PDB file of C-alpha atoms in Angstrom:
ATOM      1  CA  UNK L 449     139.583 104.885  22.728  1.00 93.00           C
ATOM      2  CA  UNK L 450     135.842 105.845  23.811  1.00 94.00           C
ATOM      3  CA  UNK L 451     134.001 109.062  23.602  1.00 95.00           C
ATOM      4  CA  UNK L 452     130.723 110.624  25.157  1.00 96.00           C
ATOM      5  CA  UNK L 453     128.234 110.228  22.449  1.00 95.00           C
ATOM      6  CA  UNK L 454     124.352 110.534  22.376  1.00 93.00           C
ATOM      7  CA  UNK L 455     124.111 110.321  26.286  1.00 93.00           C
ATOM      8  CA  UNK L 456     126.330 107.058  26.627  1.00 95.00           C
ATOM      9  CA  UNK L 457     130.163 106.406  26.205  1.00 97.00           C
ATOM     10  CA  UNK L 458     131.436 104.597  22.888  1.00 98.00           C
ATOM     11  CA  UNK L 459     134.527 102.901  22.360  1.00 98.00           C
ATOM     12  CA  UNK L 460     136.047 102.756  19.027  1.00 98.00           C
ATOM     13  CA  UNK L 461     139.485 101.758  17.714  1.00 98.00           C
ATOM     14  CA  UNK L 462     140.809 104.648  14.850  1.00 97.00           C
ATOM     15  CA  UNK L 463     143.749 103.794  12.674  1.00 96.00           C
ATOM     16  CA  UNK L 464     145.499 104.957   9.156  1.00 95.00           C
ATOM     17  CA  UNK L 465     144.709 107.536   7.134  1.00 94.00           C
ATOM     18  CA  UNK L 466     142.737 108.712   4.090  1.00 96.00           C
ATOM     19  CA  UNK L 467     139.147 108.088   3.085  1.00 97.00           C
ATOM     20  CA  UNK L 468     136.941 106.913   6.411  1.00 98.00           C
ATOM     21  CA  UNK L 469     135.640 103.405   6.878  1.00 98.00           C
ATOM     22  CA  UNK L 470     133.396 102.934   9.510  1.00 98.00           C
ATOM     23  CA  UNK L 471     133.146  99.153  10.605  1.00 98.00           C
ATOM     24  CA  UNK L 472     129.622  97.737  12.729  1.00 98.00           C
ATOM     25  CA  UNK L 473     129.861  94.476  14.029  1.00 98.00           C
ATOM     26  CA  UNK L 474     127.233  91.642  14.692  1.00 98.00           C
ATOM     27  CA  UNK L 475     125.439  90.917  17.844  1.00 98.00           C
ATOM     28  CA  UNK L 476     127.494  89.287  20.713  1.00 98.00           C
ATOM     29  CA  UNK L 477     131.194  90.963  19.212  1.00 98.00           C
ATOM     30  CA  UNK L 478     132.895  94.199  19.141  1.00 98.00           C
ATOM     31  CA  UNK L 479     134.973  95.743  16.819  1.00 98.00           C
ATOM     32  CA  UNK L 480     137.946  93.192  16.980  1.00 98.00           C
ATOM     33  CA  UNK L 481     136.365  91.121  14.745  1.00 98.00           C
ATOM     34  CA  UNK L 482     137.233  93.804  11.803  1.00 98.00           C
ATOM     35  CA  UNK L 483     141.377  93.328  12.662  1.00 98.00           C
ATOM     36  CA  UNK L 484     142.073  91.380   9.161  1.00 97.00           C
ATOM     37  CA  UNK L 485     140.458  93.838   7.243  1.00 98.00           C
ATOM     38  CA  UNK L 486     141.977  97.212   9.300  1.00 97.00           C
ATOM     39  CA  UNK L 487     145.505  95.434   9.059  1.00 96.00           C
ATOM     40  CA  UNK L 488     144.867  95.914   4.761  1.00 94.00           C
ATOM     41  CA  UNK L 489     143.305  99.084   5.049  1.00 96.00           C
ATOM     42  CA  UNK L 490     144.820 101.028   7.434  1.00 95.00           C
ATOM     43  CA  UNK L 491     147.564 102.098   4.633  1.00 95.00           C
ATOM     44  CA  UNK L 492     145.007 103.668   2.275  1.00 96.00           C
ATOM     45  CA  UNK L 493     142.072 104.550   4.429  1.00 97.00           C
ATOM     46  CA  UNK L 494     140.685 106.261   8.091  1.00 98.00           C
ATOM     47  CA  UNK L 495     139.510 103.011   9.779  1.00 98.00           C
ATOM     48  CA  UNK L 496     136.888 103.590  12.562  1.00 98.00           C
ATOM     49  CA  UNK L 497     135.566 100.081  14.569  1.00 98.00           C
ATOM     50  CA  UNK L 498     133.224 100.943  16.934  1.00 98.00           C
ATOM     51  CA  UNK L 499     131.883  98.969  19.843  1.00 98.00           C
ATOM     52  CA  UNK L 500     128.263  99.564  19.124  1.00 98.00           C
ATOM     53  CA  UNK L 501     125.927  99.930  22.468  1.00 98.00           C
ATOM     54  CA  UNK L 502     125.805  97.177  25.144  1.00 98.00           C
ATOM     55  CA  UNK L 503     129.109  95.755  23.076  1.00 98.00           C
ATOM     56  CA  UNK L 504     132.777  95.451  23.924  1.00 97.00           C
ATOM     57  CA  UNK L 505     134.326  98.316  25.808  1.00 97.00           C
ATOM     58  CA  UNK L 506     131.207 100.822  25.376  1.00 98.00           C
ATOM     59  CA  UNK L 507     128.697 101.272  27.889  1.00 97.00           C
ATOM     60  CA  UNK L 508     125.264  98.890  27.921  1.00 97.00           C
ATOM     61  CA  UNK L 509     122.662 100.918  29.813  1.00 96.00           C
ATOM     62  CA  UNK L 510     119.332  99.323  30.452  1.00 94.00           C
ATOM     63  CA  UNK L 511     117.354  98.525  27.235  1.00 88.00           C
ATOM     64  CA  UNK L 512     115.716  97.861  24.923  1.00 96.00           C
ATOM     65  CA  UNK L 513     117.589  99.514  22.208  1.00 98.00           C
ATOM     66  CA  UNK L 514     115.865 100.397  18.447  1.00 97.00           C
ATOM     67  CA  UNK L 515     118.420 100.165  15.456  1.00 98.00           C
ATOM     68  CA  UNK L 516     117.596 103.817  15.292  1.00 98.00           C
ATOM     69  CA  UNK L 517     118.932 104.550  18.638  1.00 98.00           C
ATOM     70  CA  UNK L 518     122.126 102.310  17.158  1.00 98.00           C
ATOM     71  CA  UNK L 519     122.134 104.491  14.067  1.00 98.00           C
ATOM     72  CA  UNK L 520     121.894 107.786  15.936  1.00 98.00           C
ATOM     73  CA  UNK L 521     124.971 106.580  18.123  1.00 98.00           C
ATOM     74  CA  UNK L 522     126.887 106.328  15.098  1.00 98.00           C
ATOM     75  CA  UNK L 523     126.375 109.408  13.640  1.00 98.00           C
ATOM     76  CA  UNK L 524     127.374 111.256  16.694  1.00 98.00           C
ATOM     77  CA  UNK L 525     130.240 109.802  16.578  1.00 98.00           C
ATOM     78  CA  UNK L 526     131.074 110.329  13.292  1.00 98.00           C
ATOM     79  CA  UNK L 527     130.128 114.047  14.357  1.00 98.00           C
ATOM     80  CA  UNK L 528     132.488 113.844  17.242  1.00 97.00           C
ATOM     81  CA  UNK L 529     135.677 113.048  15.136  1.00 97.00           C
ATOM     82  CA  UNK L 530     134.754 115.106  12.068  1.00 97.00           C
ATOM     83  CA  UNK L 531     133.956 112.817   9.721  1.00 98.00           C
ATOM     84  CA  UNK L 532     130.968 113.737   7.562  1.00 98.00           C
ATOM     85  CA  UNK L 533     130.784 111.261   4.958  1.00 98.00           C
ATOM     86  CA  UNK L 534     131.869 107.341   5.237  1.00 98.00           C
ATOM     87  CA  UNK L 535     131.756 104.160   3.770  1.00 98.00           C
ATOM     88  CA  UNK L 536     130.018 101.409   6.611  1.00 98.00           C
ATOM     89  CA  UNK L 537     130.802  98.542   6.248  1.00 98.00           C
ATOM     90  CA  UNK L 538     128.283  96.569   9.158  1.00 98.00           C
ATOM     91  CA  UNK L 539     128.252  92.614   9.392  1.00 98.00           C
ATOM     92  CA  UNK L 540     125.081  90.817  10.658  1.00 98.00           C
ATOM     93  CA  UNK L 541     123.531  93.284  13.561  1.00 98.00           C
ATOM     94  CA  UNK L 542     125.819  95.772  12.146  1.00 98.00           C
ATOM     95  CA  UNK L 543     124.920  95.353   8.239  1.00 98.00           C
ATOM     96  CA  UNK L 544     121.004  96.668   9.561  1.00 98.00           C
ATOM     97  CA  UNK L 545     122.702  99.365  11.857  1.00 98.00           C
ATOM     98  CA  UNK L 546     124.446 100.243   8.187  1.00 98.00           C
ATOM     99  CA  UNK L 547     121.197 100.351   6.696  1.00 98.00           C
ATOM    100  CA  UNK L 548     119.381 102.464   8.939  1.00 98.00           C
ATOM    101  CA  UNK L 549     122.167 104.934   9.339  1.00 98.00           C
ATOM    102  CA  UNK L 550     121.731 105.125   5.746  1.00 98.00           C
ATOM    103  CA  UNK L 551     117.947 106.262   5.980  1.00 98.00           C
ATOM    104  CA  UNK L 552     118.402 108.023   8.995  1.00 98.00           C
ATOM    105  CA  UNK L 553     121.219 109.977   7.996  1.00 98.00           C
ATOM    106  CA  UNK L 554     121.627 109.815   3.823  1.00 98.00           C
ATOM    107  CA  UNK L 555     124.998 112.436   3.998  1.00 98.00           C
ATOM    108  CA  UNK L 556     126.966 110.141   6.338  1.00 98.00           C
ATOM    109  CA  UNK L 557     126.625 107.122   4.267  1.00 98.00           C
ATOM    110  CA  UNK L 558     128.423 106.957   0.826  1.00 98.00           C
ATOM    111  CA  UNK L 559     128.780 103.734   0.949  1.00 98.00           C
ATOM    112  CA  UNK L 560     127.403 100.782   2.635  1.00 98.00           C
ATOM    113  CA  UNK L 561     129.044  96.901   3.070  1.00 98.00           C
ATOM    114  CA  UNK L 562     126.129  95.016   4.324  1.00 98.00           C
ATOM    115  CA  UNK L 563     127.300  91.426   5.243  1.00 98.00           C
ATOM    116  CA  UNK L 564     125.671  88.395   6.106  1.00 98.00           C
ATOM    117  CA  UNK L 565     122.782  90.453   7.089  1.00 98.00           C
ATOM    118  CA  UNK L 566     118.956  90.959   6.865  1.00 98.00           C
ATOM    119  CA  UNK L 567     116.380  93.590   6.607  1.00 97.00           C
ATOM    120  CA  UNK L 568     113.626  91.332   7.398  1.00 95.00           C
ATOM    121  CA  UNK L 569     113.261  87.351   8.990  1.00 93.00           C
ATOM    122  CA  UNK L 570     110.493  84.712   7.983  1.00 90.00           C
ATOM    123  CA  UNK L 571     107.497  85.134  10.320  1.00 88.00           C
ATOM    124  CA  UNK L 572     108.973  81.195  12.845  1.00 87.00           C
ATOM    125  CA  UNK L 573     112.308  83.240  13.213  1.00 85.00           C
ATOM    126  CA  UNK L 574     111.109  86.947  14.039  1.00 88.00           C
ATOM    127  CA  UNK L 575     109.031  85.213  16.516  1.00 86.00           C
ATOM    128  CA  UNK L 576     111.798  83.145  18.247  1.00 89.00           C
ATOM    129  CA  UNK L 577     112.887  87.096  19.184  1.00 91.00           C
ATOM    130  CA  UNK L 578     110.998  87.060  22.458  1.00 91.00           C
ATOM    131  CA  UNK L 579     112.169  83.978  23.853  1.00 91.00           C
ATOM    132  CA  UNK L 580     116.067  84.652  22.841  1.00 92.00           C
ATOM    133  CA  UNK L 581     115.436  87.948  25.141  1.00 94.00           C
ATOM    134  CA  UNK L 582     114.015  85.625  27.864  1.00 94.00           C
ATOM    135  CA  UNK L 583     116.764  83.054  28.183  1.00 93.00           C
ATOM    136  CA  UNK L 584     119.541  85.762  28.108  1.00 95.00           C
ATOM    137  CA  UNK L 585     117.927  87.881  30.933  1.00 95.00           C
ATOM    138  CA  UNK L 586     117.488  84.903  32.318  1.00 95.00           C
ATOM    139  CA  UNK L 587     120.843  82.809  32.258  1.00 95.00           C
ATOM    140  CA  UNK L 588     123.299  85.309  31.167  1.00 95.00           C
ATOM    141  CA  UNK L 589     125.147  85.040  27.501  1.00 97.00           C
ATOM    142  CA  UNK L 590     127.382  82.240  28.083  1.00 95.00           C
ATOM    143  CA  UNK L 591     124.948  79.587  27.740  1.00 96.00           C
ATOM    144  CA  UNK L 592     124.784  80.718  23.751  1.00 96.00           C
ATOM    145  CA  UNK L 593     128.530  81.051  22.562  1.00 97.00           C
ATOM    146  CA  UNK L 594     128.707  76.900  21.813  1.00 97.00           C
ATOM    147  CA  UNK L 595     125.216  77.064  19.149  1.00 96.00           C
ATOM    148  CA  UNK L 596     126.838  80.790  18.136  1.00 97.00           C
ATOM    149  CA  UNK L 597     130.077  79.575  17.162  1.00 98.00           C
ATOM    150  CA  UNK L 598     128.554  76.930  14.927  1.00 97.00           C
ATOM    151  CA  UNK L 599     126.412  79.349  13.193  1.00 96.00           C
ATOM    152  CA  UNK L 600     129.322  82.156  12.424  1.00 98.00           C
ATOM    153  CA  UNK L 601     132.149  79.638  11.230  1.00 98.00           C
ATOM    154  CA  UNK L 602     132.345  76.308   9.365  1.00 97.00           C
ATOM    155  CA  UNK L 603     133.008  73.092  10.754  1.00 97.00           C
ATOM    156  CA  UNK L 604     136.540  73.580   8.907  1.00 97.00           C
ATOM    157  CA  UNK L 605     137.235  77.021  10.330  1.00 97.00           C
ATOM    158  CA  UNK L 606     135.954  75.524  14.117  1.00 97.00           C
ATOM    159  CA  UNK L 607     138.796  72.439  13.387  1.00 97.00           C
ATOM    160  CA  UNK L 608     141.371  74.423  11.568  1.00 97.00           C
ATOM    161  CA  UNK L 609     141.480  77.692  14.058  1.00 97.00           C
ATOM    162  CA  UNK L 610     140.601  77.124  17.207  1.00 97.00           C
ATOM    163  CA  UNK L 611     142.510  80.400  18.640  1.00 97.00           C
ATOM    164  CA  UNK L 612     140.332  82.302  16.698  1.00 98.00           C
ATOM    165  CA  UNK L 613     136.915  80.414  17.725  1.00 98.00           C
ATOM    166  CA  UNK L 614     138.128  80.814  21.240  1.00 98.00           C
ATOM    167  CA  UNK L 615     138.797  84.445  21.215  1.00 98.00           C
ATOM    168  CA  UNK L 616     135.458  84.516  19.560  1.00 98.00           C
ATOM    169  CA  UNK L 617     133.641  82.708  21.570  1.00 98.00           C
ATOM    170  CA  UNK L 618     135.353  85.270  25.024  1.00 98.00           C
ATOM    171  CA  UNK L 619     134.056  87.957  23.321  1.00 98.00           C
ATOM    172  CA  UNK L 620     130.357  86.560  23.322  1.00 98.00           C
ATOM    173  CA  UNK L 621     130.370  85.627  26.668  1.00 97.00           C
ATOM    174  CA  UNK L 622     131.858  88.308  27.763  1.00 97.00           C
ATOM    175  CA  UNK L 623     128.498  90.683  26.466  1.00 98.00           C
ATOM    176  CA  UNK L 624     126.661  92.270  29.331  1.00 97.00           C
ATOM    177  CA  UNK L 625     123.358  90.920  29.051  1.00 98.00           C
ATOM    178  CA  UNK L 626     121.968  94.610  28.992  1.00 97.00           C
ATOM    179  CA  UNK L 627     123.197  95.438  25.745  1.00 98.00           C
ATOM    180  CA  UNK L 628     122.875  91.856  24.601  1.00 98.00           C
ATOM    181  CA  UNK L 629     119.016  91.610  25.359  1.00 97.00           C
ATOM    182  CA  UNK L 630     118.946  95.327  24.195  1.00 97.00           C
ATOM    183  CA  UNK L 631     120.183  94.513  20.770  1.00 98.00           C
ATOM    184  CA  UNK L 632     117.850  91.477  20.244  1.00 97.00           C
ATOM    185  CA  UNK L 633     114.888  94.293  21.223  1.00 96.00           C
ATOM    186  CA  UNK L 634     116.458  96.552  18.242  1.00 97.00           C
ATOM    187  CA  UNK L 635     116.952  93.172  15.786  1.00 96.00           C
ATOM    188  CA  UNK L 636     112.957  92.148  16.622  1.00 94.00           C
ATOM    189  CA  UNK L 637     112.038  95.652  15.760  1.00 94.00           C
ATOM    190  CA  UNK L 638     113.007  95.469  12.350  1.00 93.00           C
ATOM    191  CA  UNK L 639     109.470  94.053  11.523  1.00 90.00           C
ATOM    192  CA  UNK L 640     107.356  97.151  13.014  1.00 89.00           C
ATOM    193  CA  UNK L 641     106.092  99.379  10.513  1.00 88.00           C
ATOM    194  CA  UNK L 642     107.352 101.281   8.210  1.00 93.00           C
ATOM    195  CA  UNK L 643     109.751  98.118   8.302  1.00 94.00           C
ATOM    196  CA  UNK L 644     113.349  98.499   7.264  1.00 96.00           C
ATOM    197  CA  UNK L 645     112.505  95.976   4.204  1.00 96.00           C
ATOM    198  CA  UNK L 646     110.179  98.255   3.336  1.00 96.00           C
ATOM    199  CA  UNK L 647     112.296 101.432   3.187  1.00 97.00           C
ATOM    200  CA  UNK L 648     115.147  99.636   1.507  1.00 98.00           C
ATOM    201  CA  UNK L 649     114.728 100.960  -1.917  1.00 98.00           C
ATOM    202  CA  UNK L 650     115.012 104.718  -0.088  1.00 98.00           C
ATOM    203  CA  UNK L 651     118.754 104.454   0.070  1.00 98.00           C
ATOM    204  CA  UNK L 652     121.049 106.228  -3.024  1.00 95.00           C
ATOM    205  CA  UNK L 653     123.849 105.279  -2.010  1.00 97.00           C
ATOM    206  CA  UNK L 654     126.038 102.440  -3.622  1.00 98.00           C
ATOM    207  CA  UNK L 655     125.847  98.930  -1.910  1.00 98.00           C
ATOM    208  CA  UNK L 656     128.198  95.840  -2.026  1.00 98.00           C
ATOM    209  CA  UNK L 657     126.184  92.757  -0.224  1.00 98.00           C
ATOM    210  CA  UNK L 658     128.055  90.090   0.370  1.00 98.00           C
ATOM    211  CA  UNK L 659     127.014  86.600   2.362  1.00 98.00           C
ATOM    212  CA  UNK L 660     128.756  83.286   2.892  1.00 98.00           C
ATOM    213  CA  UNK L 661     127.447  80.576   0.978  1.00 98.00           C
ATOM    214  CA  UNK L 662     127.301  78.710   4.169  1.00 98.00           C
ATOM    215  CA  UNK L 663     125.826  81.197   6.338  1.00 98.00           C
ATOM    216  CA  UNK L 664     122.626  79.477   7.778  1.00 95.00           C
ATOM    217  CA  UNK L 665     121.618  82.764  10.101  1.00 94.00           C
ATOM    218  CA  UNK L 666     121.197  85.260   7.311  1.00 97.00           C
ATOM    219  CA  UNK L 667     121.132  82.656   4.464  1.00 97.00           C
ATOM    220  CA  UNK L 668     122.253  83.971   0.773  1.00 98.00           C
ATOM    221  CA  UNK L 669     118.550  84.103  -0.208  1.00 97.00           C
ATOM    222  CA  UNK L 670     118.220  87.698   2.103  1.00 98.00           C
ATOM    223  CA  UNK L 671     121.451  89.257   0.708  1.00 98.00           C
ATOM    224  CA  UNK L 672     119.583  88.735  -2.370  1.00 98.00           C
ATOM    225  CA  UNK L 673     116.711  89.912  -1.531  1.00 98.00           C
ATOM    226  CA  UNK L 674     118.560  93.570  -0.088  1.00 98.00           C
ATOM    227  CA  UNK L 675     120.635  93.792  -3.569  1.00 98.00           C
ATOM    228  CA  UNK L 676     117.280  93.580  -5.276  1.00 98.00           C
ATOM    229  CA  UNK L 677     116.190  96.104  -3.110  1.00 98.00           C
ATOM    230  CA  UNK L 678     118.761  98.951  -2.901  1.00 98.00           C
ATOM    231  CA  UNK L 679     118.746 100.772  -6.392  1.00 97.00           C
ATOM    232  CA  UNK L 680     122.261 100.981  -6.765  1.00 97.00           C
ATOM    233  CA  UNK L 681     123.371  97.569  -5.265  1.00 98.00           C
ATOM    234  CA  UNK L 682     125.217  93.964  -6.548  1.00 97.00           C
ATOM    235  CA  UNK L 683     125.401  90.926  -4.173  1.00 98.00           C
ATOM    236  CA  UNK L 684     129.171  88.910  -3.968  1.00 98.00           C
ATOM    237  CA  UNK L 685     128.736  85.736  -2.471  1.00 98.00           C
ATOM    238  CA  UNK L 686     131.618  83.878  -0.668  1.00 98.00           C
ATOM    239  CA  UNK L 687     132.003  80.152  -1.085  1.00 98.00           C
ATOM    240  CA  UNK L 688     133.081  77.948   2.318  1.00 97.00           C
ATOM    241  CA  UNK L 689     132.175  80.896   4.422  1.00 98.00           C
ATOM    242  CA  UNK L 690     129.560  81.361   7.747  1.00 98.00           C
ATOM    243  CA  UNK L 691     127.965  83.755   8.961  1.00 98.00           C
ATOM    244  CA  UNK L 692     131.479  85.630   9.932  1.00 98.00           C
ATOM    245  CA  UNK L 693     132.611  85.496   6.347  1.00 98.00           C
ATOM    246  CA  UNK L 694     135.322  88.221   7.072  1.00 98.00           C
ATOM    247  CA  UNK L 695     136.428  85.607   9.475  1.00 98.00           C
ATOM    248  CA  UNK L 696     135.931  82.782   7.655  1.00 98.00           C
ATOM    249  CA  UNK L 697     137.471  83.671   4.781  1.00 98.00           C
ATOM    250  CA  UNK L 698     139.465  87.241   5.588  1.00 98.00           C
ATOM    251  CA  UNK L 699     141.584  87.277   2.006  1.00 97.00           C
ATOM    252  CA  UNK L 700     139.039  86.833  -0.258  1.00 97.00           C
ATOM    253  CA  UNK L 701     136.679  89.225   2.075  1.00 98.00           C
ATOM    254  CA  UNK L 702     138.552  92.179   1.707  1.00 97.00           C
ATOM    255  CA  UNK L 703     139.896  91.280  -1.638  1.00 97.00           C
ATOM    256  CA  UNK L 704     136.130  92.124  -2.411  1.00 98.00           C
ATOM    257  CA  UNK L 705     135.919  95.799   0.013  1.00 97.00           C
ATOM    258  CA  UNK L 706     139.313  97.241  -1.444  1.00 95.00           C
ATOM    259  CA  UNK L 707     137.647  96.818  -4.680  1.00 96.00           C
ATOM    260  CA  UNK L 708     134.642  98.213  -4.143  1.00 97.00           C
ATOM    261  CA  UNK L 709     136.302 100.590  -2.177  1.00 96.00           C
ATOM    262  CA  UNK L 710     138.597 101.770  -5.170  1.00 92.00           C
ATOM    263  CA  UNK L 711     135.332 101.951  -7.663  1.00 89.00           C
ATOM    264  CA  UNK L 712     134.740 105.214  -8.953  1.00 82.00           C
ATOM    265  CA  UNK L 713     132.043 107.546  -6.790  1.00 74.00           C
ATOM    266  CA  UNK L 714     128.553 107.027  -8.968  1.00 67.00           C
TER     267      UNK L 714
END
């Protein structure tokens, strides 16, 4: 499905009924990447993946892109189906699309998932930013999907399902370098002041962070440091999971999201 949103068209897969989820996925995917936990969900709950801007089937004008301008897309189209209120459940890029929706727009958030995700990166890796930009614009996406696909599953996961890394690993390549580039523009802005660590302790709505114990991109030590941040917040970690830990390890993933999802509103 896609829909005219905040001057560009989104696409966005919408399945079951009940109480809305809204899934965000990480840079270089689209909202495929949320099928294990939809296939659980869709009995009990409205599940909305979205192909955020540059991504998947949605459009990827000419950048660069701000997480706010990722937020605001969201919100319209939560606006455009009639949904007012939503748990979001983002995963890497998506997790700080999540938390900026949640600033940006308090009412639409009543829950967030942030996974494997950061509000803020050591001073070496907000500075590789610029040069990630660079070689994309310059030699397209597909150069990156091998290093990617090491840093989102294990060695186990790589050996174990390889239909999976491969259908991964299409996706990636298959990111127009617009939106790609754009998105790394909207990740390095993170640091500019007032800086999204900064504002973290702003949001009132519940949080469930949850990171791979393996992930080496967004490594356990930021989930902490989010959960410390967030008033009402607790961090789950997941052992023998990457940076996709609802890839890595689906079951126990949304084992953890139906419960927090059944928890009683605070």
């Amino acid at each position: 499905m896609e829909i005219s949103v905040n001057g560009i068209k989104l696409a966005y897969d919408h399945r079951g009924d009940g109480p809305p989820v809204v899934f965000l996925h990480s840079l270089g995917a689209d909202h495929t990447i949320w099928a294990p936990q939809i296939e659980m969900l869709r009995a009990t709950h409205t599940c909305v993946a979205v192909d955020l801007r540059g991504h998947g089937g949605s459009e990827a004008p000419p950048g660069p892109y701000t997480l706010e301008c990722l937020a605001d897309d969201v919100a319209a189209l939560m606006d455009a189906l009639f949904i007012p209120s939503a748990t979001i459940v983002g995963i890497s890029l998506g997790g700080m699309v999540a938390m900026t929706l949640a600033l940006r727009h308090p009412a639409k958030a009543a829950r967030l998932v942030l996974a494997d995700t950061t509000a803020a990166y050591p001073d070496e890796a907000q500075a590789a930013w610029p040069a990630r930009i660079r070689q994309v614009e310059e030699g397209g996406v597909a150069p990156l999907v091998a290093a990617t696909l090491e840093r989102w599953f294990t060695a186990e996961v790589r050996q174990e399902r390889p239909a999976l890394v491969e259908r991964v690993g299409s996706i990636i390549a298959a990111t127009p370098v617009a939106g790609y580039a754009g998105c790394c523009h909207a990740i390095a802005g993170m640091a500019a002041e007032p800086t999204l660590k900064g504002r973290l302790p702003l949001i009132r709505c519940p949080a469930l962070v949850v990171v791979g114990d393996r992930d080496a991109g967004t490594p356990p030590a930021m989930a902490e440091a989010i959960a410390a941040a967030i008033p009402v917040a607790r961090l789950e970690v997941i052992e023998g999971a990457a940076h996709l830990s609802n890839l890595c390890r689906p079951d126990h993933f949304t084992q953890l999201l139906h419960a927090f999802l059944a928890e009683p509103p605070v």
